[in-house]
Short mmCIF file of C-alpha atoms in Angstrom, two decimals:
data_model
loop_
_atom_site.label_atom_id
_atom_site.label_comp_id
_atom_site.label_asym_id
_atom_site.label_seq_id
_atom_site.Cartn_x
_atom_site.Cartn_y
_atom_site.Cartn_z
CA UNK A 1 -89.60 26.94 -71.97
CA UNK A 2 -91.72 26.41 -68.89
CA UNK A 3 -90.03 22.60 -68.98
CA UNK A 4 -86.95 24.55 -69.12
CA UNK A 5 -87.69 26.99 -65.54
CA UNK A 6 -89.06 23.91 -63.83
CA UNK A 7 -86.16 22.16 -63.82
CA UNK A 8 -83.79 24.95 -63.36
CA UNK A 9 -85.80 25.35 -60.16
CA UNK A 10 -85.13 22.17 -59.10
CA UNK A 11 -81.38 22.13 -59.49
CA UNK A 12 -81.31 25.18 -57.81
CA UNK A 13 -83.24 24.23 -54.76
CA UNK A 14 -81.06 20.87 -54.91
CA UNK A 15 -78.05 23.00 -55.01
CA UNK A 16 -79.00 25.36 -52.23
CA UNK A 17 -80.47 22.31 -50.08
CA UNK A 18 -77.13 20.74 -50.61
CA UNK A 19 -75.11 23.70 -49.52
CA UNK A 20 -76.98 23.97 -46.00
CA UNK A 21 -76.36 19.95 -45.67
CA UNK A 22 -72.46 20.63 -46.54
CA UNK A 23 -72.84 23.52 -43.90
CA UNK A 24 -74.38 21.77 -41.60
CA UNK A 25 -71.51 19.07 -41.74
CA UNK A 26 -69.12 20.92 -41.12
CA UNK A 27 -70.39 22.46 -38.26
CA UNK A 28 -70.86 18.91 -36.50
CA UNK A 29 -67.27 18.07 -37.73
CA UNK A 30 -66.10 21.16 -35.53
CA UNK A 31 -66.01 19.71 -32.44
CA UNK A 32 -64.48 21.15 -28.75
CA UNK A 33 -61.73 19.83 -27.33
CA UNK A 34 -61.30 18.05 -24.12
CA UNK A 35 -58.26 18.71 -21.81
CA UNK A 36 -57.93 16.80 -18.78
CA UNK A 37 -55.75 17.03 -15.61
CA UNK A 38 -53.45 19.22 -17.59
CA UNK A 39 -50.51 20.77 -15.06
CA UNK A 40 -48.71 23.32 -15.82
CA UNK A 41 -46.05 22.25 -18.07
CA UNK A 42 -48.58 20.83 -20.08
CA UNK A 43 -50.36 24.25 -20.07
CA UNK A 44 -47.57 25.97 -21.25
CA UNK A 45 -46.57 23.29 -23.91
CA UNK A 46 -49.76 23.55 -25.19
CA UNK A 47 -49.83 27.34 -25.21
CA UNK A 48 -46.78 27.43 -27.12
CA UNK A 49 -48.05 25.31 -29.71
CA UNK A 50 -51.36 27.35 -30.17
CA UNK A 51 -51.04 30.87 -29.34
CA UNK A 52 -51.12 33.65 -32.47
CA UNK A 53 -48.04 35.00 -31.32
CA UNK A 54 -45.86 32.12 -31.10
CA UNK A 55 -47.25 31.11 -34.65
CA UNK A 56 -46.66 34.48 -36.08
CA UNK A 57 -43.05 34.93 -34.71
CA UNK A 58 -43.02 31.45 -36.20
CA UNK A 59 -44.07 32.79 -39.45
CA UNK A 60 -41.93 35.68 -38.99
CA UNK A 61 -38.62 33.35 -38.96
CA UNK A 62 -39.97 31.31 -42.39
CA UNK A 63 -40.53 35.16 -44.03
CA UNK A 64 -36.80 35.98 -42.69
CA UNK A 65 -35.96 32.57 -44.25
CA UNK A 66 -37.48 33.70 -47.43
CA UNK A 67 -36.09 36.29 -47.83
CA UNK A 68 -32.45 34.75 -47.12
CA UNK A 69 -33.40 32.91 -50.39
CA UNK A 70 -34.08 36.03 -52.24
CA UNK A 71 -31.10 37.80 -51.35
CA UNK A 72 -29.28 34.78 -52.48
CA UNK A 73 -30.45 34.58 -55.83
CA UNK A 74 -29.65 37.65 -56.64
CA UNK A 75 -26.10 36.14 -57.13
CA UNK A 76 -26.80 33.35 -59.31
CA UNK A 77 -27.70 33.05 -63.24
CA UNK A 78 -30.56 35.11 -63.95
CA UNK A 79 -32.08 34.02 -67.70
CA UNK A 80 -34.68 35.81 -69.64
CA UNK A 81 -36.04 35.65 -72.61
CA UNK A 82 -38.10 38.47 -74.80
CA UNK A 83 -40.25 38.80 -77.58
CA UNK A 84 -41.99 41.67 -79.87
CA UNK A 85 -43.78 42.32 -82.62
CA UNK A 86 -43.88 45.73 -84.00
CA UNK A 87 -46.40 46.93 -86.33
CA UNK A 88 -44.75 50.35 -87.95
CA UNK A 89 -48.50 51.54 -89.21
CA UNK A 90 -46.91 55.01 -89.59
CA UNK A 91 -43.03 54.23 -91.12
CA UNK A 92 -41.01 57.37 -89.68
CA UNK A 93 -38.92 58.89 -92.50
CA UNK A 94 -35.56 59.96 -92.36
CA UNK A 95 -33.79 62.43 -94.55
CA UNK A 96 -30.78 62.26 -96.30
CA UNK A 97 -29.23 64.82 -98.93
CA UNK A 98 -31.00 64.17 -102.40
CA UNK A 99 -27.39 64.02 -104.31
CA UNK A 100 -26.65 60.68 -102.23
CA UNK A 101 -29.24 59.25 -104.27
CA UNK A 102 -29.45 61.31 -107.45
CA UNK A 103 -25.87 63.05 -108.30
CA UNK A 104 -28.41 65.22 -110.41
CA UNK A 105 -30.23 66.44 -107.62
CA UNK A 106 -29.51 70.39 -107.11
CA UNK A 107 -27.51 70.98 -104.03
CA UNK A 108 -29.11 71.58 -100.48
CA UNK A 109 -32.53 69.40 -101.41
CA UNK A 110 -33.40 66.62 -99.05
CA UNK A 111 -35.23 63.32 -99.72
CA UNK A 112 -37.52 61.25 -97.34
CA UNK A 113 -36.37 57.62 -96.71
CA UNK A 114 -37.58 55.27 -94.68
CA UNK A 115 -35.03 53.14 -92.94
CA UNK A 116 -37.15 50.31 -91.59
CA UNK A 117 -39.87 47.47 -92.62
CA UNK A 118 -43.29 48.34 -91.50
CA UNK A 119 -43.60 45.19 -89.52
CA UNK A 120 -40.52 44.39 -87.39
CA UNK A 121 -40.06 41.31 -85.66
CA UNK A 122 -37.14 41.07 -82.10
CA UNK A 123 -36.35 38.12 -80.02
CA UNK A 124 -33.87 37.27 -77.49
CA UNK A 125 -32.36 35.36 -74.63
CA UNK A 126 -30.14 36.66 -72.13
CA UNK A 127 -27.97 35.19 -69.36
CA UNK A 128 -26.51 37.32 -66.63
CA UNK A 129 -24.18 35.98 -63.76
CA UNK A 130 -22.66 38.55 -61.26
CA UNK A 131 -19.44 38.18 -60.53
CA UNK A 132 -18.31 40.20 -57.43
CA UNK A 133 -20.73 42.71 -55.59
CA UNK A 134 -19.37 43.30 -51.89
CA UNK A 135 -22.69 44.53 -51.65
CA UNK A 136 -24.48 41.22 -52.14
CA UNK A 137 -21.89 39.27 -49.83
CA UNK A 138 -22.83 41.40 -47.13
CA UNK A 139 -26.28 41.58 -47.72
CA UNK A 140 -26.12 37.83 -47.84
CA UNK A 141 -24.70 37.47 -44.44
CA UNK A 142 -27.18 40.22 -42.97
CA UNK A 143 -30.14 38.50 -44.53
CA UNK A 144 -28.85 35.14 -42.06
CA UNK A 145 -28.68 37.35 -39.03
CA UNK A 146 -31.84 38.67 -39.55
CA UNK A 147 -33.11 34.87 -39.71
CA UNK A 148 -31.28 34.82 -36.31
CA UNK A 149 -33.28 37.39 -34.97
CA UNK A 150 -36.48 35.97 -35.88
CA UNK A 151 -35.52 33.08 -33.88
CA UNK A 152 -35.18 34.67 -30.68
CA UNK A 153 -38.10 36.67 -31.06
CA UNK A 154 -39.86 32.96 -31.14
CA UNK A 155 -38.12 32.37 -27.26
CA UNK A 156 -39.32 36.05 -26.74
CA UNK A 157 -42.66 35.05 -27.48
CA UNK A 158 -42.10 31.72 -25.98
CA UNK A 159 -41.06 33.53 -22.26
CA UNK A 160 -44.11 35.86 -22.66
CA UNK A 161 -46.41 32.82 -22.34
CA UNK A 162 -45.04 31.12 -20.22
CA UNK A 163 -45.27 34.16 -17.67
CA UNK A 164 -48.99 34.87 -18.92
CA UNK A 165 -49.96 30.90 -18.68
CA UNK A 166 -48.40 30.49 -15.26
CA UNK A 167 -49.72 32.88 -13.66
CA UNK A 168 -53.20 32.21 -14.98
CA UNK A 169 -52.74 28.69 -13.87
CA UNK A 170 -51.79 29.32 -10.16
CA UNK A 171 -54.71 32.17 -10.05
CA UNK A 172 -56.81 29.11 -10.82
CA UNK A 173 -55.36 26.89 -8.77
CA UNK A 174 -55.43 28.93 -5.28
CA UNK A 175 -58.95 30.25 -6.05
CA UNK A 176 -60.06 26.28 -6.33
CA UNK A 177 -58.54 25.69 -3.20
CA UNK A 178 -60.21 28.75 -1.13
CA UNK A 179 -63.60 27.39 -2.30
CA UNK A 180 -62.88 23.89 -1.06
CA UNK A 181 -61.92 25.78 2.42
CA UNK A 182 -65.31 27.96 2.29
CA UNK A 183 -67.11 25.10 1.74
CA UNK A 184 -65.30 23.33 4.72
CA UNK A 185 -65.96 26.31 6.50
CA UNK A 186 -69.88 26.39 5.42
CA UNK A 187 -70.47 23.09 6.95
CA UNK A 188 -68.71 23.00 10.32
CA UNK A 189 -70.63 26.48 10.54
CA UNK A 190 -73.68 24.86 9.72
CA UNK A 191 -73.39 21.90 11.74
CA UNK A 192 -73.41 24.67 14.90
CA UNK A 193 -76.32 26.37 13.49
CA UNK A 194 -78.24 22.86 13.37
CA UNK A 195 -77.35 22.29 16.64
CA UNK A 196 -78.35 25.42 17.47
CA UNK A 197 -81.65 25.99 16.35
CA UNK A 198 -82.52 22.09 17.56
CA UNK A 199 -81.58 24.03 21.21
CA UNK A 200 -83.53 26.56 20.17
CA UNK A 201 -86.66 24.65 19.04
CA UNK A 202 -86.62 22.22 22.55
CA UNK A 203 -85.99 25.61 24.96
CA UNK A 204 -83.08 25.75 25.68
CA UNK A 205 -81.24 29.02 23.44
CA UNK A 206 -82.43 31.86 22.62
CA UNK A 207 -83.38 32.60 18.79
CA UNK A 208 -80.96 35.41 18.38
CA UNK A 209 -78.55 32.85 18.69
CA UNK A 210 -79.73 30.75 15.83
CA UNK A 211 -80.49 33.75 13.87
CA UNK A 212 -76.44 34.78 14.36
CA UNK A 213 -75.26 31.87 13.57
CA UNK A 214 -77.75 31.42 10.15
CA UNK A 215 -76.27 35.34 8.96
CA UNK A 216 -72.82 33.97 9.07
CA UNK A 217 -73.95 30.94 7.51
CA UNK A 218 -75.85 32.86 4.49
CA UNK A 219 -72.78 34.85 4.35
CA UNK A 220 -70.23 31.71 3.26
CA UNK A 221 -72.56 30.37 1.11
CA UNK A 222 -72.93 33.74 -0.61
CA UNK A 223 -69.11 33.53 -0.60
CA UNK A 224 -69.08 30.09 -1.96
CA UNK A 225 -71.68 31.21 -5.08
CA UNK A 226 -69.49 34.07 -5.83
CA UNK A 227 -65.90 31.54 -5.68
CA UNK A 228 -67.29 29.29 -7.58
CA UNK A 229 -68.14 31.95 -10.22
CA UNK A 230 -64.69 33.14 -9.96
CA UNK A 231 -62.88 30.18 -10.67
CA UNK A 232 -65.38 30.21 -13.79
CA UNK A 233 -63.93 33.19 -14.83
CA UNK A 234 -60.14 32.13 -13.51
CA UNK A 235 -60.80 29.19 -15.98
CA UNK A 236 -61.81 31.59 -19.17
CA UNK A 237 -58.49 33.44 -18.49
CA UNK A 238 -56.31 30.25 -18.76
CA UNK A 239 -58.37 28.90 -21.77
CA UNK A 240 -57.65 32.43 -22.82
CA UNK A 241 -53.89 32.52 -22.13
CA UNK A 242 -53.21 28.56 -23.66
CA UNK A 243 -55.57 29.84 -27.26
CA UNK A 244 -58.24 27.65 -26.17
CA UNK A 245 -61.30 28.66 -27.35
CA UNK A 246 -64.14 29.12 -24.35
CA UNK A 247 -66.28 25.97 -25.33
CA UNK A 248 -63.55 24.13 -25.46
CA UNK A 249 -62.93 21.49 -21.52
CA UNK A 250 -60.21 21.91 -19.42
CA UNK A 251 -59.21 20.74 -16.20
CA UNK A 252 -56.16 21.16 -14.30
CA UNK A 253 -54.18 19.11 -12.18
CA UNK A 254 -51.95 20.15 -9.01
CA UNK A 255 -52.59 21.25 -5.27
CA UNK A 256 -50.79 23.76 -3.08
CA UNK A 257 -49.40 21.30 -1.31
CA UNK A 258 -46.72 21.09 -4.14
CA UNK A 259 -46.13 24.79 -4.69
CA UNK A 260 -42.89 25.11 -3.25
CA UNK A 261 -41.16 28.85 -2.24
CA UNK A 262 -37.81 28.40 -0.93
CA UNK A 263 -36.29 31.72 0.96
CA UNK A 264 -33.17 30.47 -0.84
CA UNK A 265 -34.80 31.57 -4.17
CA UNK A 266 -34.93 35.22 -2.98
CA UNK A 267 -31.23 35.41 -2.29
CA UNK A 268 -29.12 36.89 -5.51
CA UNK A 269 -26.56 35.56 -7.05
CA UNK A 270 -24.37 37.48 -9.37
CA UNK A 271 -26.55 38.84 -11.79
CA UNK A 272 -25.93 38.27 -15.76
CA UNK A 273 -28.16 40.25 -18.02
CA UNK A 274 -27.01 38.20 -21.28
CA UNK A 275 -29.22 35.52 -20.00
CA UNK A 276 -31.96 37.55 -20.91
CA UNK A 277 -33.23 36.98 -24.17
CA UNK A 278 -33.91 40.89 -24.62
CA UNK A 279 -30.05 41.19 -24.45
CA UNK A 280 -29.62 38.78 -27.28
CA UNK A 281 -31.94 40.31 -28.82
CA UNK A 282 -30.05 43.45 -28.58
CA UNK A 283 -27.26 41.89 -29.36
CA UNK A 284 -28.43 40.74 -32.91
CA UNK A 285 -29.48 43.91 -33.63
CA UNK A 286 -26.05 45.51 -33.04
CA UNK A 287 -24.67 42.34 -35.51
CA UNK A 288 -27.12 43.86 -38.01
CA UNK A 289 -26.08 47.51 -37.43
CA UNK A 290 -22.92 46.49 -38.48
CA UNK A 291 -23.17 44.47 -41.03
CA UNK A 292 -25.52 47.06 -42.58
CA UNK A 293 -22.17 49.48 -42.38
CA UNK A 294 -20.10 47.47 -44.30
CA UNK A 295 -22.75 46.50 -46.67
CA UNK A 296 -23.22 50.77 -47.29
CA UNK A 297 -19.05 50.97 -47.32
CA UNK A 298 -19.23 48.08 -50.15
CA UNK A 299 -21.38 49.65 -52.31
CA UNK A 300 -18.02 52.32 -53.32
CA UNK A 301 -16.66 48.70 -54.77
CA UNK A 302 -16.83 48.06 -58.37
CA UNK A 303 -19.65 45.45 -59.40
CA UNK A 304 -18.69 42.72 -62.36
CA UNK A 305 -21.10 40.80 -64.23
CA UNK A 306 -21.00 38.28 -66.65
CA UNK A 307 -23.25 38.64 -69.90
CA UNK A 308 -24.77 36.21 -72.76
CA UNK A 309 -27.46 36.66 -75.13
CA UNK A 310 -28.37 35.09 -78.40
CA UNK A 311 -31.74 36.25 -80.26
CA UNK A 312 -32.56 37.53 -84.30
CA UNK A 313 -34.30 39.92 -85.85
CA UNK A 314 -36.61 40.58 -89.01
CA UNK A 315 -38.25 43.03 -90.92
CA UNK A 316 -41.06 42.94 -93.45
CA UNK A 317 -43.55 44.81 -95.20
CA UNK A 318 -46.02 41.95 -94.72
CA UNK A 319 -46.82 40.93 -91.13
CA UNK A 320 -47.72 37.65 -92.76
CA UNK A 321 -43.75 37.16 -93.05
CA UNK A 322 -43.08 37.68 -89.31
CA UNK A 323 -44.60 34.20 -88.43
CA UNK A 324 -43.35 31.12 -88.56
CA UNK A 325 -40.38 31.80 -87.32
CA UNK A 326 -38.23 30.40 -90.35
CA UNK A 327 -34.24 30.90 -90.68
CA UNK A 328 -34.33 32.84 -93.99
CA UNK A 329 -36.41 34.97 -92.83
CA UNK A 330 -35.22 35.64 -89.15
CA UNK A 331 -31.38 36.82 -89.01
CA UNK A 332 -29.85 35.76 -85.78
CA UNK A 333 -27.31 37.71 -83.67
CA UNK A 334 -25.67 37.22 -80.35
CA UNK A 335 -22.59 38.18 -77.96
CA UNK A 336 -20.99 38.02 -74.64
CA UNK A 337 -18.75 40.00 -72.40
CA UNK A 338 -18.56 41.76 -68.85
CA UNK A 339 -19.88 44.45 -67.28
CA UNK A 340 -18.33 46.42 -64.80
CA UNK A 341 -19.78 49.15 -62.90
CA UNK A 342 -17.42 51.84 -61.21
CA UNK A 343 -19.14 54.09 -58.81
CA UNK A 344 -17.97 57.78 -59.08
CA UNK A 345 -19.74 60.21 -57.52
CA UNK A 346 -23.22 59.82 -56.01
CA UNK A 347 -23.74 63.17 -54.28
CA UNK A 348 -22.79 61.84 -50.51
CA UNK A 349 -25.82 59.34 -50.99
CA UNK A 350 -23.50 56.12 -49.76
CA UNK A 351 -22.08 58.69 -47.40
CA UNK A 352 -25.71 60.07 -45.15
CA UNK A 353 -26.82 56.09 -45.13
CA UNK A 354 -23.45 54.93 -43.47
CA UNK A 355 -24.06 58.08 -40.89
CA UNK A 356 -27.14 57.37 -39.96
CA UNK A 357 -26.62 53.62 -39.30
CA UNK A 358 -23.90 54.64 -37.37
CA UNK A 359 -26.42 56.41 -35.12
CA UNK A 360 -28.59 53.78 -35.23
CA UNK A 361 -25.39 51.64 -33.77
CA UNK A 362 -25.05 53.73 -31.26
CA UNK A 363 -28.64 53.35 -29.82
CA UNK A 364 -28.11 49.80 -30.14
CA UNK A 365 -25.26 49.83 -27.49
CA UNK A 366 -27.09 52.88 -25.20
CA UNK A 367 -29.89 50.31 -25.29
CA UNK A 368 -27.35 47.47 -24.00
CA UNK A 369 -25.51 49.99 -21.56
CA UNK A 370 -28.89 50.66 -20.09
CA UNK A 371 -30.70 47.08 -20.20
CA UNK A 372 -27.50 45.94 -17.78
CA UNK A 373 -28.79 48.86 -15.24
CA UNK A 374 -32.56 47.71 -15.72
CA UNK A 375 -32.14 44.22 -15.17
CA UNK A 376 -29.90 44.80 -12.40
CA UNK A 377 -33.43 46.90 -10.83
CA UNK A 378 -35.56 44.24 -11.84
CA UNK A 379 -33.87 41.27 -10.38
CA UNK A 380 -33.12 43.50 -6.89
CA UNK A 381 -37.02 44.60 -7.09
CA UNK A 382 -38.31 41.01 -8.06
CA UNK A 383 -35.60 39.41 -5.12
CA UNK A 384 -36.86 41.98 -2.51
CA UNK A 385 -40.31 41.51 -2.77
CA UNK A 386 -40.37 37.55 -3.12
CA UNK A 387 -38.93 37.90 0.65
CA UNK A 388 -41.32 40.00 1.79
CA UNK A 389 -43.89 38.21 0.01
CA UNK A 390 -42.36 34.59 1.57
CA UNK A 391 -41.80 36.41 5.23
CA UNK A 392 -45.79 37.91 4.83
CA UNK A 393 -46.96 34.12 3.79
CA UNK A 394 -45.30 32.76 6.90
CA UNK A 395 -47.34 35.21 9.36
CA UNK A 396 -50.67 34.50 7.40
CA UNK A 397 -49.70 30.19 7.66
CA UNK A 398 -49.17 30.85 11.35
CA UNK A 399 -51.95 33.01 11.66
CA UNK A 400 -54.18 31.30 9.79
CA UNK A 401 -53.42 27.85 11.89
CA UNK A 402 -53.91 30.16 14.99
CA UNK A 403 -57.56 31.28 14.14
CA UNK A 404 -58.08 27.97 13.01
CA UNK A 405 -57.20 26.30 16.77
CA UNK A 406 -58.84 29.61 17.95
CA UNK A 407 -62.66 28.03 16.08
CA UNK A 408 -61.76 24.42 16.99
CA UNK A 409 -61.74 25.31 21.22
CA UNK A 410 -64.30 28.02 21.02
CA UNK A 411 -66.82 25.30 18.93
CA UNK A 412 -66.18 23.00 21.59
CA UNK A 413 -66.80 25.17 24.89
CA UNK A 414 -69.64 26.06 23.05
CA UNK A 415 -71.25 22.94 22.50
CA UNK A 416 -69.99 22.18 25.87
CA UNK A 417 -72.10 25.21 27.43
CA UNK A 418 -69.93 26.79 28.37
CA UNK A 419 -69.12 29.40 25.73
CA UNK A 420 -71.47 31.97 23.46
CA UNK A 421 -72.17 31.76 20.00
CA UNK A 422 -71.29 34.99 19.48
CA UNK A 423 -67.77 33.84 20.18
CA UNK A 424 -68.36 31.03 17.56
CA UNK A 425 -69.31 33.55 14.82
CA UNK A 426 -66.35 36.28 15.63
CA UNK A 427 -63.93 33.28 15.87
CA UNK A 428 -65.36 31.95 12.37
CA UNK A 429 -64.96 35.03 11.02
CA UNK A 430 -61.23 35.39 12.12
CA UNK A 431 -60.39 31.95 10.72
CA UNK A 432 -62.00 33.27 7.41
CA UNK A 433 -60.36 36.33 7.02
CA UNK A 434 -56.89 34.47 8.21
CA UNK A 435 -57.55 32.26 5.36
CA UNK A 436 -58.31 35.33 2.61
CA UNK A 437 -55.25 36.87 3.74
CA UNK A 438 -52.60 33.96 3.60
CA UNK A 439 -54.46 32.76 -0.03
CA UNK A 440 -53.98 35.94 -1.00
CA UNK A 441 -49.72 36.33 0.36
CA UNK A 442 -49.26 32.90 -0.94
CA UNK A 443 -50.72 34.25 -4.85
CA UNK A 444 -48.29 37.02 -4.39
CA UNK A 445 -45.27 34.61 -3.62
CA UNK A 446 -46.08 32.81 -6.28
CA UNK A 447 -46.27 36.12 -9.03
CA UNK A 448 -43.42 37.17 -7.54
CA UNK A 449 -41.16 33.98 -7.81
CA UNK A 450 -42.12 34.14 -11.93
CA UNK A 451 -41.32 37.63 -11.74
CA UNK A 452 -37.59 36.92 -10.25
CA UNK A 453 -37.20 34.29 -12.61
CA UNK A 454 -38.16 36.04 -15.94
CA UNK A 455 -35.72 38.84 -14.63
CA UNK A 456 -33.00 36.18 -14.20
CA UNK A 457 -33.61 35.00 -17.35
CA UNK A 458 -34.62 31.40 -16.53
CA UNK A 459 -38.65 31.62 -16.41
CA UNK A 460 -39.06 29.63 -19.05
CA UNK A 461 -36.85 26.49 -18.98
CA UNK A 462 -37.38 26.14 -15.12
CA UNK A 463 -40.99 26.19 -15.36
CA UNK A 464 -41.04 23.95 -18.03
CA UNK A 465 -38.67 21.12 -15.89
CA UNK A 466 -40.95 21.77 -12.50
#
């Protein structure tokens, strides 16, 4: 016995030891992945492939296929096969009239006779085919729409993304290219604060100066720590957006130099809402509405179906007898025929269901009426406000490449003598905020050029071509 605990020890410390290695395995297996220099097609491509919701819709459309496959074998040969065994323990008796079996028997006595075996034995195989059902037909084609539907809820999903990743990616993008301009910014500052203090140190300025010129310094690099934390975060929210997970690498790819926001884009054309997917969407779900009328008017029709079966019976008063299965002792039986069912009178069920789906067809097209008016509002909202936002960037550019002329001279007549550094650190200051403000119109162009194009309907396949 003790021979007998020692080694069920050791098999279970082997076994647990063995577990944690198996663990541990697959945890080095799991390794992060590694994106480089993606741009933003690849961003979204990626997204696409990897986000929940573009796998679930995904899903969705194999469940609608599914169940296209259900609905459709409801029409063909449906086979099966049963089997009891009955044990009668308690035989129920029957009675007949006494003179049916003794013409002796005084009139009005009964008798007590049982009918069947104690142990009864039923098997049997049966084949049924419908015939016609206007019901199924219909259903058959509604189950296919509704396959349809799932598909454009995967663009839906698809368009969602895209909108989600792009702006994500530009966020990142502009805030990368702010920090590069602080840090530009923190060393042409620094250089006069260098020079300055070495004026300071030999005579010739006063410390104040220095000391100016070092709080405005301090200040960028404060900025700088707090950008470069912010494109940390910027990063998380694409990683976020494209189902990375946060330990996972990536790097993007892309300047501003190659964002391009043509005034032409803000100008209208004739505006189409069926290039939205929404108003397919709609759309399909008016096809459905009606099909789901018919389908409710089909089920007055008659149904035919076809009908086989074969199978035997036995009886016994020995449950030895009911197996095997042997031909003397099992008689067989079988037919064939159709069945056809006549609806009559259901109460005004058929009726109520075609009403309401009538309603519900008629919030299908007040849904359509009113989409038109909506995107109409969102394409004149989206078209209006990329102008502004284009005419705003514009001022900020030229402003921005004014205070940035404005530092250059005032640097200069400073380190010529002939200028203060106070007018180095309120010029420095200008340039900075110039820069804040156009980084932050040019964002807004950008958010609103995806907005215009989601409302036109063509966020997605342009984005994915740029």
């Amino acid at each position: 016995m003790h021979r007998f605990l020692t080694l069920f020890s050791v098999l279970f410390f082997l076994l647990l030891f063995g577990s944690q290695l198996k663990a541990q395995g697959n945890t080095q297996t799991t390794s992060t992945k590694d994106l480089e220099n993606y741009t933003l097609e690849q961003c979204i491509e990626y997204a696409i492939e990897n986000r929940v919701e573009v796998k679930n819709a995904q899903l969705d459309n194999q469940i609608a296929k599914a169940k296209v496959g259900e609905v459709r074998a409801q029409g063909l040969p449906q086979l099966e096969a049963s089997l009891s065994l009955v044990d009668n323990y308690k035989v129920p008796v029957n009675f007949l009239p006494a003179q049916i079996l003794n013409p002796q028997a005084p009139e009005g006595e009964f008798v007590g006779v049982e009918f069947q075996p104690q142990y009864v034995g039923q098997s049997k195989i049966e084949l049924q085919q419908l015939v016609f059902s206007g019901s199924y037909i219909l259903g058959l084609k509604a189950a296919a729409t509704y396959t349809e539907l799932s598909k454009k809820q995967i663009i839906q999903s698809k368009i969602d993304i895209a909108e989600s990743v792009s702006k994500a990616y530009y966020t990142l993008l502009i805030n990368r290219e702010r920090l590069e301009l602080l840090k530009q910014n923190y060393n042409r500052l620094d250089t006069v604060y260098q020079q300055t203090k070495a004026l300071y140190e030999n005579g010739f300025a006063e410390k104040i100066d220095a000391d100016r010129l070092k709080v405005s310094s301090n200040n960028i690099k404060m900025e700088i720590q707090n950008f470069e934390r912010l494109i940390e975060l910027s990063n998380m929210l694409l990683k976020f957006q494209m189902g990375l997970q946060q330990e996972d690498k990536l790097t993007v790819s892309g300047s501003l130099e190659k964002l391009e926001i043509d005034a032409s884009e803000a100008l209208v054309a004739q505006i189409n809402p069926e290039q939205r997917i929404e108003f397919s969407l709609l759309q399909t779900q008016k096809d459905l509405n009606l099909l789901q009328i018919r389908e409710y008017k089909a089920r007055y029709l008659p149904t035919l179906a076809f009908f086989a079966n074969y199978g035997a019976n036995m009886g016994s008063p020995e449950a030895k007898d009911l197996i095997p299965f042997s031909s003397d002792r099992w008689v067989a039986n079988g037919s064939f025929g159709l069945s056809l069912n006549i609806p009559v009178f259901d109460s005004f069920q058929k009726h109520y269901l075609i009403q309401q789906e009538k309603f519900r067809l008629l919030k299908t097209e007040n849904q359509m009426r009113d989409f038109s008016r909506i995107v109409d509002l969102q394409v004149s909202q989206s078209s209006i406000t990329l102008q502004n936002s284009i005419d705003k960037l514009k001022f900020q550019e030229e402003n921005m490449e004014l205070a940035q002329e404005i530092f250059r001279v005032t640097k200069i007549k400073y380190e010529e003598g002939v200028g203060s550094n106070l007018e180095v650190v309120e010029a420095e200051t200008a340039y900075k905020e110039a820069q804040t403000n156009y980084y932050s119109a040019l964002y807004d162009a950008m958010v609103a050029k995806i907005d215009l194009q989601k409302s036109q309907g063509t966020l997605y396949t342009v984005t994915t071509k740029e």
